[in-house]
Amino acid sequence: EASKKFYEKNEHDNNELTEEMLENLRLLLLVLNLKIRFRKNFHILKGNHENVLNEWKDGNFPFYKFAREGEMVYSFLEEVYDGALIYLISCFEKALPICAVFSNLVLSHSEPKVPVTKKMIVEYRKKTSVIEWLTWTRNGDAEDFSVETSINNLIKKNPESAVWISGHRPVAQKNALRQNGKLIQIHNPDFENIAFIVPEKTFNPETDIFCVRD
């Protein structure tokens, strides 16, 4: 709220917003460091917040939650740093994958809005609506059976035992089940949940989701 008040006065480099941005940039540096050091084992998927340009195109939409956060971030970076940094961050964001497929589950930022295929995921830059479908879907906006159909498209061996895990929409407890239990949402900002996945093992949301704060 304090950052918003300063921003509305065109004071983009105030102490409150600067502190928030330093926290964000430290996290980005941590992610980049991990990717450089463990590039075969550490991966990050694109979500709806990975839009430093705050653009409204190619499956991206300007971000506004409590305030005009997307616009505030862009303005801060432009004023305090320069356009080169913004461009480099945007290149990183546009290089991120939007989905991960394993033998027993699929991961994406949000619930798939419509059924997706491997070709659609691999070539998502050619059909950028796939970005919207896998990063922006609200509860209740997805087509019926979009998760089950997508899993069947992506996993050929025992797809009936596979599940889809997403974040994006907050849940009240440790998890929330949607799409007849095929979609497991784990995003609880207070709990900071993680899903512990074992290859070839059926994922159990009751025993395989842990709270980092515990």
PDB file of C-alpha atoms in Angstrom:
ATOM      1  CA  GLU A   1       0.000   0.000   0.000  1.00  0.00           C
ATOM      2  CA  ALA A   2       2.864   2.379   0.828  1.00  0.00           C
ATOM      3  CA  SER A   3       4.579   1.577  -2.468  1.00  0.00           C
ATOM      4  CA  LYS A   4       1.361   2.300  -4.340  1.00  0.00           C
ATOM      5  CA  LYS A   5       1.016   5.746  -2.750  1.00  0.00           C
ATOM      6  CA  PHE A   6       4.574   6.723  -3.711  1.00  0.00           C
ATOM      7  CA  TYR A   7       4.113   5.325  -7.205  1.00  0.00           C
ATOM      8  CA  GLU A   8       0.996   7.406  -7.763  1.00  0.00           C
ATOM      9  CA  LYS A   9       3.117  10.483  -6.961  1.00  0.00           C
ATOM     10  CA  ASN A  10       5.662   9.364  -9.607  1.00  0.00           C
ATOM     11  CA  GLU A  11       8.210   8.653  -6.874  1.00  0.00           C
ATOM     12  CA  HIS A  12       9.321   5.303  -8.250  1.00  0.00           C
ATOM     13  CA  ASP A  13      12.546   4.972  -6.279  1.00  0.00           C
ATOM     14  CA  ASN A  14      11.077   5.419  -2.810  1.00  0.00           C
ATOM     15  CA  ASN A  15      12.411   3.288   0.051  1.00  0.00           C
ATOM     16  CA  GLU A  16       9.359   1.013   0.266  1.00  0.00           C
ATOM     17  CA  LEU A  17       9.282   0.115  -3.421  1.00  0.00           C
ATOM     18  CA  THR A  18      13.080  -0.122  -3.554  1.00  0.00           C
ATOM     19  CA  GLU A  19      13.061  -2.677  -0.749  1.00  0.00           C
ATOM     20  CA  GLU A  20      10.375  -4.739  -2.487  1.00  0.00           C
ATOM     21  CA  MET A  21      12.260  -4.626  -5.786  1.00  0.00           C
ATOM     22  CA  LEU A  22      15.551  -5.608  -4.157  1.00  0.00           C
ATOM     23  CA  GLU A  23      13.816  -8.660  -2.709  1.00  0.00           C
ATOM     24  CA  ASN A  24      12.440  -9.519  -6.148  1.00  0.00           C
ATOM     25  CA  LEU A  25      15.794  -9.040  -7.868  1.00  0.00           C
ATOM     26  CA  ARG A  26      17.591 -11.126  -5.232  1.00  0.00           C
ATOM     27  CA  LEU A  27      15.145 -13.951  -5.899  1.00  0.00           C
ATOM     28  CA  LEU A  28      15.699 -13.622  -9.654  1.00  0.00           C
ATOM     29  CA  LEU A  29      19.468 -13.793  -9.140  1.00  0.00           C
ATOM     30  CA  LEU A  30      19.043 -16.891  -6.968  1.00  0.00           C
ATOM     31  CA  VAL A  31      16.965 -18.574  -9.681  1.00  0.00           C
ATOM     32  CA  LEU A  32      19.517 -17.669 -12.382  1.00  0.00           C
ATOM     33  CA  ASN A  33      22.368 -18.921 -10.195  1.00  0.00           C
ATOM     34  CA  LEU A  34      20.674 -22.259  -9.630  1.00  0.00           C
ATOM     35  CA  LYS A  35      19.905 -22.606 -13.334  1.00  0.00           C
ATOM     36  CA  ILE A  36      23.535 -21.897 -14.262  1.00  0.00           C
ATOM     37  CA  ARG A  37      24.983 -24.249 -11.647  1.00  0.00           C
ATOM     38  CA  PHE A  38      22.485 -27.092 -11.997  1.00  0.00           C
ATOM     39  CA  ARG A  39      21.047 -26.567 -15.461  1.00  0.00           C
ATOM     40  CA  LYS A  40      20.146 -30.237 -15.958  1.00  0.00           C
ATOM     41  CA  ASN A  41      18.408 -30.554 -12.606  1.00  0.00           C
ATOM     42  CA  PHE A  42      16.863 -27.169 -11.842  1.00  0.00           C
ATOM     43  CA  HIS A  43      13.976 -25.859 -13.932  1.00  0.00           C
ATOM     44  CA  ILE A  44      11.455 -23.062 -13.642  1.00  0.00           C
ATOM     45  CA  LEU A  45       8.172 -22.812 -15.524  1.00  0.00           C
ATOM     46  CA  LYS A  46       6.714 -19.608 -16.854  1.00  0.00           C
ATOM     47  CA  GLY A  47       3.766 -18.230 -14.921  1.00  0.00           C
ATOM     48  CA  ASN A  48       1.521 -15.236 -15.433  1.00  0.00           C
ATOM     49  CA  HIS A  49       3.880 -13.008 -13.400  1.00  0.00           C
ATOM     50  CA  GLU A  50       6.793 -13.607 -15.779  1.00  0.00           C
ATOM     51  CA  ASN A  51       5.882 -10.560 -17.860  1.00  0.00           C
ATOM     52  CA  VAL A  52       8.389  -7.836 -16.984  1.00  0.00           C
ATOM     53  CA  LEU A  53       7.305  -5.840 -20.041  1.00  0.00           C
ATOM     54  CA  ASN A  54       3.791  -5.787 -18.594  1.00  0.00           C
ATOM     55  CA  GLU A  55       2.596  -6.424 -22.124  1.00  0.00           C
ATOM     56  CA  TRP A  56      -0.843  -7.389 -23.365  1.00  0.00           C
ATOM     57  CA  LYS A  57      -0.020  -9.788 -26.183  1.00  0.00           C
ATOM     58  CA  ASP A  58       1.256 -13.265 -26.984  1.00  0.00           C
ATOM     59  CA  GLY A  59      -0.691 -14.851 -24.135  1.00  0.00           C
ATOM     60  CA  ASN A  60       0.498 -12.282 -21.577  1.00  0.00           C
ATOM     61  CA  PHE A  61      -1.618  -9.723 -19.751  1.00  0.00           C
ATOM     62  CA  PRO A  62      -0.678  -6.715 -17.600  1.00  0.00           C
ATOM     63  CA  PHE A  63      -0.521  -7.731 -13.958  1.00  0.00           C
ATOM     64  CA  TYR A  64      -2.793  -6.048 -11.424  1.00  0.00           C
ATOM     65  CA  LYS A  65      -3.603  -7.622  -8.075  1.00  0.00           C
ATOM     66  CA  PHE A  66      -3.536  -5.240  -5.114  1.00  0.00           C
ATOM     67  CA  ALA A  67      -2.173  -2.334  -7.155  1.00  0.00           C
ATOM     68  CA  ARG A  68      -0.713  -1.860 -10.651  1.00  0.00           C
ATOM     69  CA  GLU A  69       2.195  -4.147  -9.769  1.00  0.00           C
ATOM     70  CA  GLY A  70       3.195  -4.933 -13.353  1.00  0.00           C
ATOM     71  CA  GLU A  71       3.327  -1.276 -14.295  1.00  0.00           C
ATOM     72  CA  MET A  72       5.129  -0.391 -11.066  1.00  0.00           C
ATOM     73  CA  VAL A  73       7.860  -2.972 -11.669  1.00  0.00           C
ATOM     74  CA  TYR A  74       8.421  -1.829 -15.236  1.00  0.00           C
ATOM     75  CA  SER A  75       8.564   1.856 -14.263  1.00  0.00           C
ATOM     76  CA  PHE A  76      10.971   1.187 -11.389  1.00  0.00           C
ATOM     77  CA  LEU A  77      13.376  -0.831 -13.551  1.00  0.00           C
ATOM     78  CA  GLU A  78      13.241   1.740 -16.330  1.00  0.00           C
ATOM     79  CA  GLU A  79      13.951   4.653 -13.990  1.00  0.00           C
ATOM     80  CA  VAL A  80      16.489   3.082 -11.617  1.00  0.00           C
ATOM     81  CA  TYR A  81      18.274   0.835 -14.130  1.00  0.00           C
ATOM     82  CA  ASP A  82      17.652   1.031 -17.879  1.00  0.00           C
ATOM     83  CA  GLY A  83      15.886  -0.599 -20.804  1.00  0.00           C
ATOM     84  CA  ALA A  84      18.727  -3.066 -21.350  1.00  0.00           C
ATOM     85  CA  LEU A  85      18.050  -4.833 -18.059  1.00  0.00           C
ATOM     86  CA  ILE A  86      14.328  -5.001 -18.784  1.00  0.00           C
ATOM     87  CA  TYR A  87      15.052  -6.490 -22.203  1.00  0.00           C
ATOM     88  CA  LEU A  88      17.383  -9.150 -20.759  1.00  0.00           C
ATOM     89  CA  ILE A  89      14.835 -10.175 -18.133  1.00  0.00           C
ATOM     90  CA  SER A  90      12.154 -10.395 -20.836  1.00  0.00           C
ATOM     91  CA  CYS A  91      14.431 -12.663 -22.910  1.00  0.00           C
ATOM     92  CA  PHE A  92      14.827 -14.959 -19.901  1.00  0.00           C
ATOM     93  CA  GLU A  93      11.071 -15.063 -19.343  1.00  0.00           C
ATOM     94  CA  LYS A  94      10.307 -15.819 -22.979  1.00  0.00           C
ATOM     95  CA  ALA A  95      12.806 -18.701 -22.928  1.00  0.00           C
ATOM     96  CA  LEU A  96      11.063 -20.463 -20.042  1.00  0.00           C
ATOM     97  CA  PRO A  97       9.094 -23.669 -20.669  1.00  0.00           C
ATOM     98  CA  ILE A  98       5.401 -23.590 -19.806  1.00  0.00           C
ATOM     99  CA  CYS A  99       4.851 -27.232 -18.915  1.00  0.00           C
ATOM    100  CA  ALA A 100       6.773 -30.235 -17.578  1.00  0.00           C
ATOM    101  CA  VAL A 101       5.770 -33.822 -18.320  1.00  0.00           C
ATOM    102  CA  PHE A 102       6.936 -36.876 -16.395  1.00  0.00           C
ATOM    103  CA  SER A 103       5.977 -40.532 -16.390  1.00  0.00           C
ATOM    104  CA  ASN A 104       3.424 -40.080 -13.627  1.00  0.00           C
ATOM    105  CA  LEU A 105       2.394 -36.419 -13.638  1.00  0.00           C
ATOM    106  CA  VAL A 106       2.310 -33.081 -15.451  1.00  0.00           C
ATOM    107  CA  LEU A 107       3.146 -29.634 -14.062  1.00  0.00           C
ATOM    108  CA  SER A 108       2.128 -26.158 -15.188  1.00  0.00           C
ATOM    109  CA  HIS A 109       1.543 -22.811 -13.527  1.00  0.00           C
ATOM    110  CA  SER A 110      -2.232 -22.954 -13.887  1.00  0.00           C
ATOM    111  CA  GLU A 111      -4.928 -25.460 -14.680  1.00  0.00           C
ATOM    112  CA  PRO A 112      -5.030 -26.054 -18.460  1.00  0.00           C
ATOM    113  CA  LYS A 113      -7.963 -24.105 -19.828  1.00  0.00           C
ATOM    114  CA  VAL A 114      -8.429 -26.489 -22.769  1.00  0.00           C
ATOM    115  CA  PRO A 115      -6.906 -29.868 -23.652  1.00  0.00           C
ATOM    116  CA  VAL A 116      -3.302 -29.510 -24.823  1.00  0.00           C
ATOM    117  CA  THR A 117      -0.975 -31.776 -26.775  1.00  0.00           C
ATOM    118  CA  LYS A 118       2.793 -32.264 -26.851  1.00  0.00           C
ATOM    119  CA  LYS A 119       3.027 -30.388 -30.148  1.00  0.00           C
ATOM    120  CA  MET A 120       1.146 -27.408 -28.696  1.00  0.00           C
ATOM    121  CA  ILE A 121       3.443 -27.281 -25.666  1.00  0.00           C
ATOM    122  CA  VAL A 122       6.676 -27.647 -27.629  1.00  0.00           C
ATOM    123  CA  GLU A 123       5.620 -25.076 -30.219  1.00  0.00           C
ATOM    124  CA  TYR A 124       3.840 -22.683 -27.834  1.00  0.00           C
ATOM    125  CA  ARG A 125       5.664 -19.654 -29.273  1.00  0.00           C
ATOM    126  CA  LYS A 126       3.908 -20.288 -32.584  1.00  0.00           C
ATOM    127  CA  LYS A 127       0.506 -20.487 -30.884  1.00  0.00           C
ATOM    128  CA  THR A 128       0.839 -18.094 -27.990  1.00  0.00           C
ATOM    129  CA  SER A 129      -2.704 -18.651 -26.738  1.00  0.00           C
ATOM    130  CA  VAL A 130      -1.215 -21.790 -25.130  1.00  0.00           C
ATOM    131  CA  ILE A 131       0.631 -19.442 -22.750  1.00  0.00           C
ATOM    132  CA  GLU A 132      -2.672 -18.010 -21.581  1.00  0.00           C
ATOM    133  CA  TRP A 133      -4.211 -21.475 -21.264  1.00  0.00           C
ATOM    134  CA  LEU A 134      -1.406 -22.717 -18.984  1.00  0.00           C
ATOM    135  CA  THR A 135      -0.676 -19.598 -16.914  1.00  0.00           C
ATOM    136  CA  TRP A 136      -3.879 -17.576 -16.464  1.00  0.00           C
ATOM    137  CA  THR A 137      -6.766 -20.024 -15.968  1.00  0.00           C
ATOM    138  CA  ARG A 138      -9.097 -19.147 -13.112  1.00  0.00           C
ATOM    139  CA  ASN A 139     -11.076 -21.686 -11.123  1.00  0.00           C
ATOM    140  CA  GLY A 140     -14.162 -22.562 -13.096  1.00  0.00           C
ATOM    141  CA  ASP A 141     -12.839 -21.273 -16.434  1.00  0.00           C
ATOM    142  CA  ALA A 142     -11.382 -24.551 -17.714  1.00  0.00           C
ATOM    143  CA  GLU A 143     -13.247 -26.866 -20.028  1.00  0.00           C
ATOM    144  CA  ASP A 144     -14.615 -30.053 -18.507  1.00  0.00           C
ATOM    145  CA  PHE A 145     -12.065 -32.891 -18.665  1.00  0.00           C
ATOM    146  CA  SER A 146      -9.318 -30.561 -19.974  1.00  0.00           C
ATOM    147  CA  VAL A 147      -6.884 -32.085 -17.473  1.00  0.00           C
ATOM    148  CA  GLU A 148      -7.768 -35.725 -18.089  1.00  0.00           C
ATOM    149  CA  THR A 149      -7.707 -35.276 -21.864  1.00  0.00           C
ATOM    150  CA  SER A 150      -4.376 -33.430 -21.686  1.00  0.00           C
ATOM    151  CA  ILE A 151      -2.837 -36.163 -19.524  1.00  0.00           C
ATOM    152  CA  ASN A 152      -4.017 -38.798 -22.010  1.00  0.00           C
ATOM    153  CA  ASN A 153      -2.428 -36.762 -24.804  1.00  0.00           C
ATOM    154  CA  LEU A 154       0.887 -36.426 -22.986  1.00  0.00           C
ATOM    155  CA  ILE A 155       1.359 -39.682 -21.068  1.00  0.00           C
ATOM    156  CA  LYS A 156       0.843 -42.896 -22.991  1.00  0.00           C
ATOM    157  CA  LYS A 157       1.710 -45.437 -20.284  1.00  0.00           C
ATOM    158  CA  ASN A 158      -0.789 -45.689 -17.405  1.00  0.00           C
ATOM    159  CA  PRO A 159      -2.255 -42.181 -17.801  1.00  0.00           C
ATOM    160  CA  GLU A 160      -5.093 -43.160 -15.472  1.00  0.00           C
ATOM    161  CA  SER A 161      -2.711 -43.062 -12.480  1.00  0.00           C
ATOM    162  CA  ALA A 162      -1.152 -39.718 -13.420  1.00  0.00           C
ATOM    163  CA  VAL A 163      -2.182 -36.321 -12.052  1.00  0.00           C
ATOM    164  CA  TRP A 164      -1.654 -32.681 -12.973  1.00  0.00           C
ATOM    165  CA  ILE A 165      -0.162 -30.284 -10.396  1.00  0.00           C
ATOM    166  CA  SER A 166      -0.580 -26.512 -10.613  1.00  0.00           C
ATOM    167  CA  GLY A 167      -0.248 -23.386  -8.525  1.00  0.00           C
ATOM    168  CA  HIS A 168      -1.619 -19.981  -9.568  1.00  0.00           C
ATOM    169  CA  ARG A 169      -4.926 -19.953  -7.694  1.00  0.00           C
ATOM    170  CA  PRO A 170      -4.523 -19.937  -3.892  1.00  0.00           C
ATOM    171  CA  VAL A 171      -5.920 -22.774  -1.798  1.00  0.00           C
ATOM    172  CA  ALA A 172      -7.153 -22.596   1.786  1.00  0.00           C
ATOM    173  CA  GLN A 173      -5.409 -25.706   3.111  1.00  0.00           C
ATOM    174  CA  LYS A 174      -2.593 -27.941   1.919  1.00  0.00           C
ATOM    175  CA  ASN A 175      -4.168 -28.583  -1.463  1.00  0.00           C
ATOM    176  CA  ALA A 176      -7.361 -28.461  -3.477  1.00  0.00           C
ATOM    177  CA  LEU A 177      -8.633 -31.047  -5.929  1.00  0.00           C
ATOM    178  CA  ARG A 178     -10.372 -30.156  -9.175  1.00  0.00           C
ATOM    179  CA  GLN A 179     -11.358 -31.937 -12.373  1.00  0.00           C
ATOM    180  CA  ASN A 180     -12.484 -35.117 -10.606  1.00  0.00           C
ATOM    181  CA  GLY A 181      -9.269 -35.236  -8.587  1.00  0.00           C
ATOM    182  CA  LYS A 182      -6.985 -35.171 -11.635  1.00  0.00           C
ATOM    183  CA  LEU A 183      -5.829 -31.615 -10.895  1.00  0.00           C
ATOM    184  CA  ILE A 184      -4.062 -30.893  -7.596  1.00  0.00           C
ATOM    185  CA  GLN A 185      -3.570 -27.245  -6.683  1.00  0.00           C
ATOM    186  CA  ILE A 186      -0.863 -26.630  -4.058  1.00  0.00           C
ATOM    187  CA  HIS A 187      -0.430 -22.841  -3.914  1.00  0.00           C
ATOM    188  CA  ASN A 188      -0.921 -21.637  -0.359  1.00  0.00           C
ATOM    189  CA  PRO A 189       1.101 -18.428   0.251  1.00  0.00           C
ATOM    190  CA  ASP A 190       0.975 -18.974   4.027  1.00  0.00           C
ATOM    191  CA  PHE A 191       2.165 -22.584   3.950  1.00  0.00           C
ATOM    192  CA  GLU A 192       4.682 -22.305   1.068  1.00  0.00           C
ATOM    193  CA  ASN A 193       3.924 -25.848  -0.066  1.00  0.00           C
ATOM    194  CA  ILE A 194       6.134 -28.115  -2.118  1.00  0.00           C
ATOM    195  CA  ALA A 195       5.214 -31.361  -3.863  1.00  0.00           C
ATOM    196  CA  PHE A 196       7.678 -34.214  -3.368  1.00  0.00           C
ATOM    197  CA  ILE A 197       7.534 -36.419  -6.438  1.00  0.00           C
ATOM    198  CA  VAL A 198       9.029 -39.883  -6.822  1.00  0.00           C
ATOM    199  CA  PRO A 199       9.332 -41.281 -10.379  1.00  0.00           C
ATOM    200  CA  GLU A 200       6.987 -44.167 -11.125  1.00  0.00           C
ATOM    201  CA  LYS A 201       5.193 -43.649  -7.790  1.00  0.00           C
ATOM    202  CA  THR A 202       1.545 -42.550  -7.787  1.00  0.00           C
ATOM    203  CA  PHE A 203       1.398 -39.074  -6.296  1.00  0.00           C
ATOM    204  CA  ASN A 204      -0.607 -38.860  -3.080  1.00  0.00           C
ATOM    205  CA  PRO A 205      -1.618 -35.299  -2.115  1.00  0.00           C
ATOM    206  CA  GLU A 206      -2.191 -36.374   1.498  1.00  0.00           C
ATOM    207  CA  THR A 207       1.377 -37.607   2.067  1.00  0.00           C
ATOM    208  CA  ASP A 208       3.494 -36.029  -0.683  1.00  0.00           C
ATOM    209  CA  ILE A 209       2.836 -32.316  -0.117  1.00  0.00           C
ATOM    210  CA  PHE A 210       4.943 -30.584   2.516  1.00  0.00           C
ATOM    211  CA  CYS A 211       4.970 -27.118   4.059  1.00  0.00           C
ATOM    212  CA  VAL A 212       8.389 -25.462   3.783  1.00  0.00           C
ATOM    213  CA  ARG A 213       7.750 -23.500   6.988  1.00  0.00           C
ATOM    214  CA  ASP A 214       7.466 -26.767   8.924  1.00  0.00           C
TER     215      ASP A 214
END
